[in-house]
Amino acid sequence: MSRLDAFLKNTGLFKARTQARRACDEGRVLLNGTPARGSRTVHVGALLVVETGDHRVEVEILEVPERPVARSQRDRYL
């Protein structure tokens, strides 16, 4: 299990955990359809929506990495 802000950083959706936490605090990250705080625990199968500027990413969590993953391996997790 992993915190949402760490998951967002480890999968490359955000460059830093502080950016991920800020996006959560601003309501730009939804987990299973509800706004999620950075401290929330993520689970396999959860639906994640991230809004960053003019982009909207909607993905299902396939696996939860404990460490940052290589760019070529990111599709394994989302």
Short mmCIF file of N, CA and C in Angstrom, two decimals:
data_model
loop_
_atom_site.label_atom_id
_atom_site.label_comp_id
_atom_site.label_asym_id
_atom_site.label_seq_id
_atom_site.Cartn_x
_atom_site.Cartn_y
_atom_site.Cartn_z
N MET A 1 0.84 -1.17 0.00
CA MET A 1 0.00 0.00 0.00
C MET A 1 0.89 1.24 0.00
N SER A 2 0.35 2.29 -0.57
CA SER A 2 1.12 3.52 -0.72
C SER A 2 0.20 4.73 -0.59
N ARG A 3 0.79 5.82 -0.19
CA ARG A 3 0.05 7.09 -0.14
C ARG A 3 -0.18 7.57 -1.56
N LEU A 4 -1.26 8.29 -1.76
CA LEU A 4 -1.60 8.82 -3.07
C LEU A 4 -0.53 9.76 -3.60
N ASP A 5 -0.04 10.68 -2.77
CA ASP A 5 0.97 11.62 -3.27
C ASP A 5 2.25 10.91 -3.70
N ALA A 6 2.65 9.87 -2.98
CA ALA A 6 3.83 9.09 -3.37
C ALA A 6 3.56 8.31 -4.65
N PHE A 7 2.36 7.77 -4.80
CA PHE A 7 2.00 7.04 -6.02
C PHE A 7 2.07 7.96 -7.24
N LEU A 8 1.52 9.15 -7.11
CA LEU A 8 1.52 10.10 -8.22
C LEU A 8 2.94 10.48 -8.63
N LYS A 9 3.82 10.63 -7.67
CA LYS A 9 5.22 10.94 -7.96
C LYS A 9 5.93 9.73 -8.55
N ASN A 10 5.76 8.56 -7.95
CA ASN A 10 6.46 7.35 -8.38
C ASN A 10 6.08 6.91 -9.79
N THR A 11 4.86 7.21 -10.22
CA THR A 11 4.42 6.82 -11.56
C THR A 11 4.64 7.93 -12.58
N GLY A 12 5.20 9.05 -12.15
CA GLY A 12 5.56 10.11 -13.07
C GLY A 12 4.44 11.07 -13.44
N LEU A 13 3.30 10.98 -12.78
CA LEU A 13 2.23 11.91 -13.06
C LEU A 13 2.58 13.31 -12.55
N PHE A 14 3.41 13.37 -11.52
CA PHE A 14 3.95 14.63 -11.01
C PHE A 14 5.45 14.44 -10.78
N LYS A 15 6.20 15.53 -10.94
CA LYS A 15 7.66 15.45 -10.77
C LYS A 15 8.06 15.36 -9.31
N ALA A 16 7.26 15.93 -8.43
CA ALA A 16 7.60 15.94 -7.01
C ALA A 16 6.37 15.61 -6.17
N ARG A 17 6.63 15.02 -5.03
CA ARG A 17 5.54 14.66 -4.12
C ARG A 17 4.81 15.90 -3.62
N THR A 18 5.52 17.00 -3.44
CA THR A 18 4.88 18.23 -2.97
C THR A 18 3.91 18.76 -4.02
N GLN A 19 4.25 18.63 -5.31
CA GLN A 19 3.33 19.04 -6.38
C GLN A 19 2.08 18.17 -6.37
N ALA A 20 2.27 16.87 -6.15
CA ALA A 20 1.14 15.94 -6.10
C ALA A 20 0.23 16.27 -4.91
N ARG A 21 0.83 16.53 -3.77
CA ARG A 21 0.05 16.86 -2.57
C ARG A 21 -0.72 18.17 -2.78
N ARG A 22 -0.09 19.15 -3.41
CA ARG A 22 -0.76 20.43 -3.68
C ARG A 22 -1.96 20.22 -4.61
N ALA A 23 -1.79 19.41 -5.65
CA ALA A 23 -2.89 19.12 -6.57
C ALA A 23 -4.05 18.45 -5.82
N CYS A 24 -3.73 17.56 -4.90
CA CYS A 24 -4.77 16.91 -4.10
C CYS A 24 -5.49 17.94 -3.24
N ASP A 25 -4.72 18.80 -2.58
CA ASP A 25 -5.31 19.83 -1.71
C ASP A 25 -6.21 20.79 -2.50
N GLU A 26 -5.87 21.02 -3.78
CA GLU A 26 -6.66 21.92 -4.63
C GLU A 26 -7.85 21.22 -5.28
N GLY A 27 -8.04 19.92 -5.02
CA GLY A 27 -9.18 19.19 -5.56
C GLY A 27 -9.02 18.76 -7.00
N ARG A 28 -7.78 18.73 -7.51
CA ARG A 28 -7.55 18.34 -8.91
C ARG A 28 -7.27 16.85 -9.07
N VAL A 29 -7.35 16.09 -7.97
CA VAL A 29 -7.13 14.65 -8.02
C VAL A 29 -8.35 13.96 -7.42
N LEU A 30 -8.96 13.08 -8.20
CA LEU A 30 -10.11 12.30 -7.74
C LEU A 30 -9.72 10.84 -7.68
N LEU A 31 -10.12 10.17 -6.63
CA LEU A 31 -9.89 8.74 -6.48
C LEU A 31 -11.26 8.10 -6.31
N ASN A 32 -11.62 7.27 -7.27
CA ASN A 32 -12.94 6.64 -7.30
C ASN A 32 -14.06 7.68 -7.26
N GLY A 33 -13.83 8.79 -7.97
CA GLY A 33 -14.86 9.81 -8.13
C GLY A 33 -14.96 10.85 -7.05
N THR A 34 -14.14 10.76 -6.02
CA THR A 34 -14.20 11.76 -4.95
C THR A 34 -12.85 12.44 -4.78
N PRO A 35 -12.84 13.72 -4.41
CA PRO A 35 -11.57 14.40 -4.17
C PRO A 35 -10.77 13.66 -3.10
N ALA A 36 -9.47 13.52 -3.35
CA ALA A 36 -8.65 12.73 -2.44
C ALA A 36 -7.49 13.54 -1.90
N ARG A 37 -7.19 13.37 -0.64
CA ARG A 37 -6.03 14.00 -0.02
C ARG A 37 -4.79 13.18 -0.35
N GLY A 38 -3.64 13.81 -0.28
CA GLY A 38 -2.38 13.15 -0.59
C GLY A 38 -2.05 11.99 0.34
N SER A 39 -2.60 12.01 1.54
CA SER A 39 -2.33 10.96 2.51
C SER A 39 -3.20 9.71 2.32
N ARG A 40 -4.13 9.78 1.41
CA ARG A 40 -5.03 8.64 1.20
C ARG A 40 -4.27 7.44 0.64
N THR A 41 -4.63 6.26 1.04
CA THR A 41 -3.99 5.03 0.58
C THR A 41 -4.60 4.61 -0.75
N VAL A 42 -3.74 4.24 -1.70
CA VAL A 42 -4.22 3.79 -3.00
C VAL A 42 -4.21 2.27 -3.06
N HIS A 43 -5.14 1.71 -3.83
CA HIS A 43 -5.28 0.28 -3.99
C HIS A 43 -5.41 -0.07 -5.46
N VAL A 44 -4.98 -1.26 -5.81
CA VAL A 44 -5.13 -1.76 -7.18
C VAL A 44 -6.62 -1.79 -7.52
N GLY A 45 -6.94 -1.35 -8.73
CA GLY A 45 -8.33 -1.34 -9.19
C GLY A 45 -9.04 -0.01 -9.02
N ALA A 46 -8.44 0.90 -8.26
CA ALA A 46 -9.05 2.21 -8.05
C ALA A 46 -8.99 3.03 -9.34
N LEU A 47 -9.97 3.90 -9.53
CA LEU A 47 -10.00 4.78 -10.68
C LEU A 47 -9.46 6.15 -10.26
N LEU A 48 -8.54 6.67 -11.04
CA LEU A 48 -7.85 7.89 -10.70
C LEU A 48 -8.05 8.92 -11.81
N VAL A 49 -8.42 10.15 -11.44
CA VAL A 49 -8.55 11.25 -12.38
C VAL A 49 -7.65 12.38 -11.88
N VAL A 50 -6.76 12.85 -12.77
CA VAL A 50 -5.84 13.93 -12.43
C VAL A 50 -6.00 15.04 -13.45
N GLU A 51 -6.24 16.25 -12.98
CA GLU A 51 -6.33 17.42 -13.86
C GLU A 51 -5.12 18.31 -13.62
N THR A 52 -4.36 18.54 -14.68
CA THR A 52 -3.17 19.40 -14.59
C THR A 52 -3.24 20.41 -15.73
N GLY A 53 -3.52 21.64 -15.38
CA GLY A 53 -3.59 22.67 -16.41
C GLY A 53 -4.65 22.35 -17.44
N ASP A 54 -4.23 22.10 -18.67
CA ASP A 54 -5.18 21.80 -19.75
C ASP A 54 -5.29 20.32 -20.05
N HIS A 55 -4.71 19.46 -19.20
CA HIS A 55 -4.77 18.02 -19.40
C HIS A 55 -5.64 17.36 -18.34
N ARG A 56 -6.28 16.28 -18.75
CA ARG A 56 -7.07 15.46 -17.82
C ARG A 56 -6.69 14.02 -18.08
N VAL A 57 -6.22 13.34 -17.06
CA VAL A 57 -5.79 11.94 -17.17
C VAL A 57 -6.75 11.09 -16.36
N GLU A 58 -7.33 10.08 -17.00
CA GLU A 58 -8.22 9.14 -16.32
C GLU A 58 -7.63 7.75 -16.50
N VAL A 59 -7.28 7.10 -15.38
CA VAL A 59 -6.63 5.79 -15.44
C VAL A 59 -7.14 4.89 -14.32
N GLU A 60 -6.89 3.61 -14.50
CA GLU A 60 -7.13 2.63 -13.45
C GLU A 60 -5.77 2.24 -12.88
N ILE A 61 -5.68 2.10 -11.57
CA ILE A 61 -4.43 1.70 -10.94
C ILE A 61 -4.28 0.19 -11.09
N LEU A 62 -3.24 -0.24 -11.79
CA LEU A 62 -3.00 -1.65 -12.05
C LEU A 62 -2.04 -2.28 -11.05
N GLU A 63 -1.11 -1.47 -10.57
CA GLU A 63 -0.12 -1.94 -9.61
C GLU A 63 0.40 -0.72 -8.86
N VAL A 64 0.86 -0.91 -7.64
CA VAL A 64 1.33 0.21 -6.82
C VAL A 64 2.83 0.04 -6.58
N PRO A 65 3.65 0.91 -7.21
CA PRO A 65 5.11 0.80 -7.01
C PRO A 65 5.53 1.42 -5.68
N GLU A 66 6.57 0.87 -5.09
CA GLU A 66 7.10 1.42 -3.84
C GLU A 66 8.19 2.45 -4.11
N ARG A 67 8.75 2.43 -5.33
CA ARG A 67 9.81 3.35 -5.72
C ARG A 67 9.48 3.96 -7.07
N PRO A 68 10.13 5.05 -7.45
CA PRO A 68 9.90 5.62 -8.78
C PRO A 68 10.21 4.59 -9.87
N VAL A 69 9.40 4.60 -10.91
CA VAL A 69 9.58 3.64 -12.00
C VAL A 69 10.08 4.35 -13.25
N ALA A 70 10.76 3.59 -14.10
CA ALA A 70 11.27 4.14 -15.35
C ALA A 70 10.10 4.52 -16.25
N ARG A 71 10.31 5.53 -17.07
CA ARG A 71 9.27 6.01 -17.98
C ARG A 71 8.74 4.87 -18.85
N SER A 72 9.62 4.00 -19.30
CA SER A 72 9.20 2.89 -20.17
C SER A 72 8.34 1.86 -19.46
N GLN A 73 8.34 1.87 -18.14
CA GLN A 73 7.58 0.89 -17.35
C GLN A 73 6.28 1.45 -16.76
N ARG A 74 6.01 2.73 -16.98
CA ARG A 74 4.86 3.37 -16.32
C ARG A 74 3.51 2.80 -16.73
N ASP A 75 3.38 2.33 -17.95
CA ASP A 75 2.09 1.79 -18.39
C ASP A 75 1.74 0.50 -17.65
N ARG A 76 2.69 -0.10 -17.00
CA ARG A 76 2.45 -1.30 -16.22
C ARG A 76 1.64 -0.98 -14.96
N TYR A 77 1.72 0.26 -14.50
CA TYR A 77 1.08 0.66 -13.26
C TYR A 77 -0.23 1.41 -13.45
N LEU A 78 -0.41 2.00 -14.66
CA LEU A 78 -1.62 2.80 -14.94
C LEU A 78 -2.33 2.27 -16.15
#
